[in-house]
Coordinates of C-alpha atoms in Angstrom, one line a residue:
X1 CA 24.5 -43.1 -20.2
X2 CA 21.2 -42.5 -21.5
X3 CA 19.7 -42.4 -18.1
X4 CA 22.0 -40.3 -16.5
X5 CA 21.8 -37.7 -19.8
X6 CA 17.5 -37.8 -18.7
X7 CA 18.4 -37.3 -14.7
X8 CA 20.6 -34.5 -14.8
X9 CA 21.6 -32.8 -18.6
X10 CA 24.9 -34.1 -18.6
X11 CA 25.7 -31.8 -21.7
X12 CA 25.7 -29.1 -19.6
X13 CA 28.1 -30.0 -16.6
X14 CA 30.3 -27.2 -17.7
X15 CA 27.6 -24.7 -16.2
X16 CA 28.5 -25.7 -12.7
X17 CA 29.7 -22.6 -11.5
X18 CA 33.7 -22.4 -11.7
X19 CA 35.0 -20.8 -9.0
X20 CA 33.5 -23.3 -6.7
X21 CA 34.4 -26.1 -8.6
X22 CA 37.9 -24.8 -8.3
X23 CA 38.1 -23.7 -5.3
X24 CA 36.7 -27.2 -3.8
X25 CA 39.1 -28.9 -5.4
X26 CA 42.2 -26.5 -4.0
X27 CA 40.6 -27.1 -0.5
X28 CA 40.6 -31.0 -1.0
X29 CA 44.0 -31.7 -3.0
X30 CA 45.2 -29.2 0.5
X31 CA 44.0 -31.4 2.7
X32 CA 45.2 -34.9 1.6
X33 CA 49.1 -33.3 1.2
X34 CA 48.2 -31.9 4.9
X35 CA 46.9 -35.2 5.9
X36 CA 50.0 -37.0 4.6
X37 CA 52.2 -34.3 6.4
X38 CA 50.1 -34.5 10.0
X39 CA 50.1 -37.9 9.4
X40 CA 53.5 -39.1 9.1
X41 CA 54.7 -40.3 12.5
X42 CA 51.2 -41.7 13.9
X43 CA 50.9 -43.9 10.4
X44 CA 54.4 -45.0 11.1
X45 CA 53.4 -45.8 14.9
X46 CA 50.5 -47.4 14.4
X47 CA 50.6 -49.2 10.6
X48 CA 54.2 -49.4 10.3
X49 CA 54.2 -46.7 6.7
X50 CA 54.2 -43.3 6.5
X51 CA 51.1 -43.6 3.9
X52 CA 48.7 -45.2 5.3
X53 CA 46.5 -42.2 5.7
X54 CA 47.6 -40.9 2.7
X55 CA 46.4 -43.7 0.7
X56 CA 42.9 -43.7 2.3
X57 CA 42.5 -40.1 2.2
X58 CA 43.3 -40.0 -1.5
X59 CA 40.9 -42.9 -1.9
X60 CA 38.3 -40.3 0.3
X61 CA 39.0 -37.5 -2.2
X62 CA 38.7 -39.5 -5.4
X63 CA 35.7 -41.1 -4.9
X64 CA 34.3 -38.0 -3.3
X65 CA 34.9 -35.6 -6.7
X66 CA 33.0 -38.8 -8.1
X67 CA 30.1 -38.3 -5.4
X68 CA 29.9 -34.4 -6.5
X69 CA 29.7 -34.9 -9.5
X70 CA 26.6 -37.1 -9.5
X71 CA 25.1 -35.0 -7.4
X72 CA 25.7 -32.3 -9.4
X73 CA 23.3 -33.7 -12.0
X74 CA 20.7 -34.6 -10.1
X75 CA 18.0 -32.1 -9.9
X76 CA 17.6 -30.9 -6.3
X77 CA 14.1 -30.6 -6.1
X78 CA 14.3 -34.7 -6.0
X79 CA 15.2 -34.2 -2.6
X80 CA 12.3 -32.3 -1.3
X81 CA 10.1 -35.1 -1.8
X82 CA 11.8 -37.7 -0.3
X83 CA 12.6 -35.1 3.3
X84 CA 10.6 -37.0 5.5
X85 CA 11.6 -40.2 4.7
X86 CA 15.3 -39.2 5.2
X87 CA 14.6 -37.7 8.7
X88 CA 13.1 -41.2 9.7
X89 CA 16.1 -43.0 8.2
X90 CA 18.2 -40.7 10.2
X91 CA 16.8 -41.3 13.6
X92 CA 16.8 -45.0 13.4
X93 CA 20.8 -44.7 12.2
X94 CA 21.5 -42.8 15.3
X95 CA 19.2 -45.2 17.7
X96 CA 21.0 -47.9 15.4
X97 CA 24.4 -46.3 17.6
X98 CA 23.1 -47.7 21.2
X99 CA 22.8 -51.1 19.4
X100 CA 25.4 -54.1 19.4
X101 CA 26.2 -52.2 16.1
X102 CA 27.5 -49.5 17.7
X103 CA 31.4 -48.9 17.8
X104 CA 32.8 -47.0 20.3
X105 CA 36.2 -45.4 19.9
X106 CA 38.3 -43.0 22.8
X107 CA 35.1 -43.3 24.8
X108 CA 32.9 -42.2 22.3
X109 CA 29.6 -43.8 21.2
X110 CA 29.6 -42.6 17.5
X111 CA 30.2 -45.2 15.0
X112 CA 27.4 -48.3 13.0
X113 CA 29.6 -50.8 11.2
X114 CA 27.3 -52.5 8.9
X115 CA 29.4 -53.5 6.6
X116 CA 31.1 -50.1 6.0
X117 CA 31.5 -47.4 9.1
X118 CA 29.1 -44.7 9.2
X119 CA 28.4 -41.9 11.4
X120 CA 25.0 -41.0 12.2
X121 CA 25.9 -37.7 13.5
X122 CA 27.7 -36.6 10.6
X123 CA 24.2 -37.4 8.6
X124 CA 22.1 -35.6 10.7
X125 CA 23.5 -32.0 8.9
X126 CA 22.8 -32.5 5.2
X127 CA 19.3 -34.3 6.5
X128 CA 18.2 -31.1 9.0
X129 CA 19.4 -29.1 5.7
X130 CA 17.3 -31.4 3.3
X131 CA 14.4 -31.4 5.9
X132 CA 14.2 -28.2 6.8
X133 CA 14.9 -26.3 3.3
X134 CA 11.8 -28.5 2.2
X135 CA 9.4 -27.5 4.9
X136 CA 9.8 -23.6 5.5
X137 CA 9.6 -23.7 1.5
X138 CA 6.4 -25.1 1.5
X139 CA 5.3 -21.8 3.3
X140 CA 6.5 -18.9 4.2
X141 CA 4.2 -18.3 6.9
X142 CA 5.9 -21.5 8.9
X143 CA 8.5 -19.6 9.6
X144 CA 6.8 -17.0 11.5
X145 CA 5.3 -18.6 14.3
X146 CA 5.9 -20.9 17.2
X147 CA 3.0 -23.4 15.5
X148 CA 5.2 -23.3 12.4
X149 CA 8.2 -23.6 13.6
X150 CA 7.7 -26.4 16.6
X151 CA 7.9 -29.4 13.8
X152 CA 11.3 -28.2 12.7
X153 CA 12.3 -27.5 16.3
X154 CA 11.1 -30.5 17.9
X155 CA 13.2 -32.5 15.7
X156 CA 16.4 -30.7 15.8
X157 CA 16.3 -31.1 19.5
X158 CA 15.3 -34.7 19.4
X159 CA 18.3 -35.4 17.3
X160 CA 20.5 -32.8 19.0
X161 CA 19.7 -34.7 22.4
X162 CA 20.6 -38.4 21.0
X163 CA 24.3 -37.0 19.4
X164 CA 25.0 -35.4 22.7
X165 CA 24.9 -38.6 24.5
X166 CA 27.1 -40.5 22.1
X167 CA 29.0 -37.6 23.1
X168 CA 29.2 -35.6 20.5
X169 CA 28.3 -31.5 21.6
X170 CA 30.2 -30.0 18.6
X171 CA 27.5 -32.4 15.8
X172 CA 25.0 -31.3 17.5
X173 CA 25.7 -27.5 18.0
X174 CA 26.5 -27.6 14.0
X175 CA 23.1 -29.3 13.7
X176 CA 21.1 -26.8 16.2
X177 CA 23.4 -23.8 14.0
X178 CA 21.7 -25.1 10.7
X179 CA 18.4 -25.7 11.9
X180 CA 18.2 -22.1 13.0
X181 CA 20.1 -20.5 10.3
X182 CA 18.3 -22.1 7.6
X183 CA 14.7 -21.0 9.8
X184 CA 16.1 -17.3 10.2
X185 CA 16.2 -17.0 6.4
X186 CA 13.3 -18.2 6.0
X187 CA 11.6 -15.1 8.3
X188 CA 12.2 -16.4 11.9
X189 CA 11.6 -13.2 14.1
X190 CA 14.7 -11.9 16.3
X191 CA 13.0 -12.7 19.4
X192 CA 12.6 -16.5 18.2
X193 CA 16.3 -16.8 18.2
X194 CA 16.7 -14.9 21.6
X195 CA 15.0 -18.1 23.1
X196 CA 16.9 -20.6 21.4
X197 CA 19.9 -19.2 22.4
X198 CA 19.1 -18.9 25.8
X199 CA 18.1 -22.6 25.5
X200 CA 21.7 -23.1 24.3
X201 CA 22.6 -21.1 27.2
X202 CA 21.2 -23.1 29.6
X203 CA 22.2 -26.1 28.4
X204 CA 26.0 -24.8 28.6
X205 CA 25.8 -24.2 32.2
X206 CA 24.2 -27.4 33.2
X207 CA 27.4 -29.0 31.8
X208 CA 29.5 -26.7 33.3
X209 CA 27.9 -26.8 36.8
X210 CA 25.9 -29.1 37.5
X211 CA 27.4 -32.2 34.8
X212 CA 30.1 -34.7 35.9
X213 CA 30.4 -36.6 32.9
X214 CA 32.3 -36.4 30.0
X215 CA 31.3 -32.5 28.5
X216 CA 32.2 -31.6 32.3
X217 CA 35.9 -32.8 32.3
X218 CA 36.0 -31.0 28.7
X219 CA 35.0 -27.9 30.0
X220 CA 36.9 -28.0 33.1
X221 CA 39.8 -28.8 31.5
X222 CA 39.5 -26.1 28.8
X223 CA 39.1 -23.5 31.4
X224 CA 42.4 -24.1 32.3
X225 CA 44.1 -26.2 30.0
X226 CA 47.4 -25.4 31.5
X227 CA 46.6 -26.8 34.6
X228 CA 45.4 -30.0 33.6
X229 CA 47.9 -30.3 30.3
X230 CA 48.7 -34.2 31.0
X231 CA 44.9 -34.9 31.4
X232 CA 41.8 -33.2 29.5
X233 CA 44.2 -30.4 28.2
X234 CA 46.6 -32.4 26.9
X235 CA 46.1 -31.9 23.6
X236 CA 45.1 -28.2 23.5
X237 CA 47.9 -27.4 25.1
X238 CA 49.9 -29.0 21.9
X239 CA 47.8 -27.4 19.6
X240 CA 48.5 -23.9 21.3
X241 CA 52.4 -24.6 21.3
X242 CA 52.2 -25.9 17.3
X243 CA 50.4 -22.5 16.4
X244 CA 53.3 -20.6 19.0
X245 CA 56.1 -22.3 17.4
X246 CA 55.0 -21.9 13.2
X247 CA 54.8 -18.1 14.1
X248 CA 54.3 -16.0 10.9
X249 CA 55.5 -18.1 8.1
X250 CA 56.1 -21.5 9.9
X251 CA 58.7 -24.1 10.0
X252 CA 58.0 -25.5 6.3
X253 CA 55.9 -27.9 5.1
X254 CA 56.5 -31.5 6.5
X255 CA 58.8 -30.1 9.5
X256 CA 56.2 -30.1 12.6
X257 CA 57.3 -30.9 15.5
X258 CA 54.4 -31.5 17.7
X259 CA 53.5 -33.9 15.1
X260 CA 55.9 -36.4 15.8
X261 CA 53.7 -38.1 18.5
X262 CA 53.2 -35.0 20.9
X263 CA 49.6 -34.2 19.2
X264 CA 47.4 -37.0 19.5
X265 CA 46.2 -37.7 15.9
X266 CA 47.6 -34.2 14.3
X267 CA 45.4 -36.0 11.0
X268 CA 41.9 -35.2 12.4
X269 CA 40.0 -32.2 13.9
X270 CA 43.3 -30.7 15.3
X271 CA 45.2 -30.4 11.7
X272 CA 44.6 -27.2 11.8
X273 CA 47.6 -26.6 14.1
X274 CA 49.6 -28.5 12.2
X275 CA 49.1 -26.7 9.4
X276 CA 49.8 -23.2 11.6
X277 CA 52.9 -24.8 12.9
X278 CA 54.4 -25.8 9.1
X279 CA 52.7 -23.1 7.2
X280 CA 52.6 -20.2 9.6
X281 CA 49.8 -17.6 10.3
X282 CA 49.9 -16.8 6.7
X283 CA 49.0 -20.6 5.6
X284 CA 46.2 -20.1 7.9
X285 CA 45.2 -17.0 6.8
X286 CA 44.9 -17.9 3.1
X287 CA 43.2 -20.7 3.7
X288 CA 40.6 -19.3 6.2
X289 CA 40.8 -16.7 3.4
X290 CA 39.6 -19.4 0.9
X291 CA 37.2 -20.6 3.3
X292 CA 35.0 -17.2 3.0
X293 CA 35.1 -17.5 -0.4
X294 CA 33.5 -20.7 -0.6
X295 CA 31.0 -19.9 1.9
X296 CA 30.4 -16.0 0.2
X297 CA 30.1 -18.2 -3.4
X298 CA 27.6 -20.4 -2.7
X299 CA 25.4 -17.9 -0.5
X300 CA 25.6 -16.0 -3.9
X301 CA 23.9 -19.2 -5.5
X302 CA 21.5 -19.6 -2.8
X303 CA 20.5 -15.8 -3.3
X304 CA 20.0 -16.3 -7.3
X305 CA 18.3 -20.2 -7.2
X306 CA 15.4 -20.1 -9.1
X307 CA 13.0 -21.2 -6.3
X308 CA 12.9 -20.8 -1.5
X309 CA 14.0 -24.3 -2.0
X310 CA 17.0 -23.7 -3.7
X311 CA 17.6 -20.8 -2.3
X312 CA 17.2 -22.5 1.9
X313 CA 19.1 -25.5 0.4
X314 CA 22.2 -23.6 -0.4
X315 CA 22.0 -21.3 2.5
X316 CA 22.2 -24.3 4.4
X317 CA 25.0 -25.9 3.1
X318 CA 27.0 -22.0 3.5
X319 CA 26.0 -22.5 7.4
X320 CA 27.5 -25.8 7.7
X321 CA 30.6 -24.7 6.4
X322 CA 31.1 -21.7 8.1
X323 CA 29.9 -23.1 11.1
X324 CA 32.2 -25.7 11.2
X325 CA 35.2 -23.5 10.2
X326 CA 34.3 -21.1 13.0
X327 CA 33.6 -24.1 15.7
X328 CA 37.5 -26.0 14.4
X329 CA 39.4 -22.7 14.8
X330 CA 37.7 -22.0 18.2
X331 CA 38.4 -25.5 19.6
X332 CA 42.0 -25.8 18.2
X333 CA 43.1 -21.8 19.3
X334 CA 41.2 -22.8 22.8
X335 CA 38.5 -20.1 22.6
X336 CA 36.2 -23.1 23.7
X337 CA 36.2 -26.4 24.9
X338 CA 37.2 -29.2 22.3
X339 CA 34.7 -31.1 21.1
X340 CA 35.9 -33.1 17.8
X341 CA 34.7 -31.1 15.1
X342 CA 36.4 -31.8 11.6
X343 CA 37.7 -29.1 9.7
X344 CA 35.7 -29.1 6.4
X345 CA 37.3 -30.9 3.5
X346 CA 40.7 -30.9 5.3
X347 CA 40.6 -33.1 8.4
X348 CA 41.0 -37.0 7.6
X349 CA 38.0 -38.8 7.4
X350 CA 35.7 -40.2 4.7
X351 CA 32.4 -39.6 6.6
X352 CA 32.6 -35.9 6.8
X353 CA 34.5 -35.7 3.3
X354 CA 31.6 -37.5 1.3
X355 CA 28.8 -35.6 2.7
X356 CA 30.9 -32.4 1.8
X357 CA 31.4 -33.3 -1.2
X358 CA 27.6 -34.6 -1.9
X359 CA 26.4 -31.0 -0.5
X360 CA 28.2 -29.2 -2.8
X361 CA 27.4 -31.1 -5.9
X362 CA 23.8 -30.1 -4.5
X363 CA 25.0 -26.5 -4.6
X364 CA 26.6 -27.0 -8.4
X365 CA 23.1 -28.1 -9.4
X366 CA 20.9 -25.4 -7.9
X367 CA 24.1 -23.1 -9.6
X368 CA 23.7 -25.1 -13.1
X369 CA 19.5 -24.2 -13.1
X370 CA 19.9 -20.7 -12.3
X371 CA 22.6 -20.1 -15.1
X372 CA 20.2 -22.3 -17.6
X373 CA 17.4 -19.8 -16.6
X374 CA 19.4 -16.3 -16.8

């Protein structure tokens, strides 16, 4: 007790800021009832009880308040020394994927079991946060040329390029997202992100064109997912006719229909449409509602932390989460090609929950600092 009194000032836990704490927690108690409601029929099919996601999800959420609260009392500025060494650790995790230890599920390359699963590609965001908070603060100049920023740069595309052949486009367009947001605030000039986005640009149409792998049939089949709705569009199509079907105030909680085995795991980055279909577009709309709030908190945090670091660090963390909002709500409304990308704190999964929940305990501490200091 003693040591953890000298690594964080236990005494003063209650200075996390509220709201966030609360709103967190709303967002995360959500998600394992919508879990256990998406999940239902697929637990039943495939483990023979309705609560078999429910169960592990509610294992997720416990012992990822426990996570956020740790982190919540160790001082952030820890992590800035240790930034290098965790960007090392996180490319040989991802080269680890391309080993015997790799597990590949639906096609997809993006599981190490060593002992426990673990994605790589799910690491790679709080690490390009960690990593790149700590070297634009070191200067503010970095930020402001192409000498500054190739480091920064050079590594997000090196790790972008390694999660895209897993595949895994929607990981790394969160990554590229955070490695450029967290550079903009930092002083990146306009014309900076002109050329990165025309990079992205290109990249696009290579899979589009010139691609006939994996990202190709995606984007084929999102073009039209009517056409090919018993192939690639399959599930899209579902998701369409979940959010059709909920219509304003949807059919109640726990009555989906497209659920019931016509959604392809409702439980995962497609729960959204579940929730549309049960709750209608005014369960969506509070909770996208909620959503803001969370990201409009902690930019508020990042704009009064005491130090750049603080301040990139939580700016980060704000980009993740919007990003990833923005990037679930496209995929499962069609407005872009699906590319698995969890809904934060919502969609099934320990992974992505965990490193949520260990961001945001980042955030309560840069929040507890600044309210010691004011």
């Amino acid at each position: 007790m003693k040591g953890l009194l000298k690594l964080g000032k236990l005494n003063n836990v209650k200075h996390c800021d509220p709201v966030l704490v609360v709103l967190i927690t709303i967002l995360t108690m959500f998600g394992v009832v919508m879990v256990f409601s998406a999940s239902y029929y697929s637990a039943i099919n495939t483990s023979g009880t309705p609560y078999a996601f429910l169960w592990k999800q509610g294992f997720f959420a416990v012992s990822g308040f426990g996570i956020m609260m740790f982190t919540s009392l160790v001082d952030y500025h820890k992590y800035r020394r240790f930034a290098v060494l965790i960007a090392v650790i996180e490319v040989i995790m991802l080269f680890m994927i391309f080993t015997p230890l790799g597990v590949t599920v639906n096609n997809a390359r993006r599981w190490v079991k060593i002992g426990i699963t673990i994605m790589p590609g799910e690491l790679a965001k709080p690490t390009i946060i960690i990593l790149a908070s700590a070297y634009f603060s070191a200067s503010k100049k970095r930020a402001k040329s192409i000498t500054g920023l190739a480091p920064i740069v050079a590594y997000t595309v090196f790790v972008c390029g390694i999660i895209v052949l897993q595949p895994n486009l929607s990981t790394s367009i969160t990554v590229f997202l955070i490695s450029s947001g967290i550079a903009f605030i930092s002083g990146m000039h306009w014309g900076y992100i002109g050329l990165l986005a025309g990079g992205l640009s290109l990249v696009s149409i290579y899979l589009v064109f010139f691609n006939s792998g994996y990202q190709h049939d995606r984007i084929v089949s999102f073009l039209n997912p009517f056409k090919y709705s018993l192939e690639g569009g399959f599930q899209v199509v579902q998701s369409l006719l979940a959010l059709a079907t909920g219509g304003l105030r949807g059919r109640g909680l726990g009555n989906s229909v497209q659920k019931n085995l016509y959604l392809p795991e409702p439980q995962n980055d497609f729960i959204l449409a579940i929730i549309g279909e049960e709750l209608g577009f005014v369960g969506v709309a509070v909770l996208l509602m909620i959503f803001v709030i969370v990201v409009w908190r902690i930019f508020c945090i990042a704009l009064n932390a005491k130090d750049s670091f603080g301040t990139l660090l939580a700016s980060g963390v704000a980009i993740m989460i919007g990003a990833q909002v923005v990037l679930n709500v496209a995929v499962v409304t069609s407005s872009m090609p699906p590319t698995g990308v969890a809904l934060p704190f919502i969609s099934y999964g320990g992974n992505a929950l965990w490193i949520f929940m260990f961001l945001i305990g980042i955030v309560l501490n840069i929040s507890r600092q600044q309210r010691e200091d004011n």
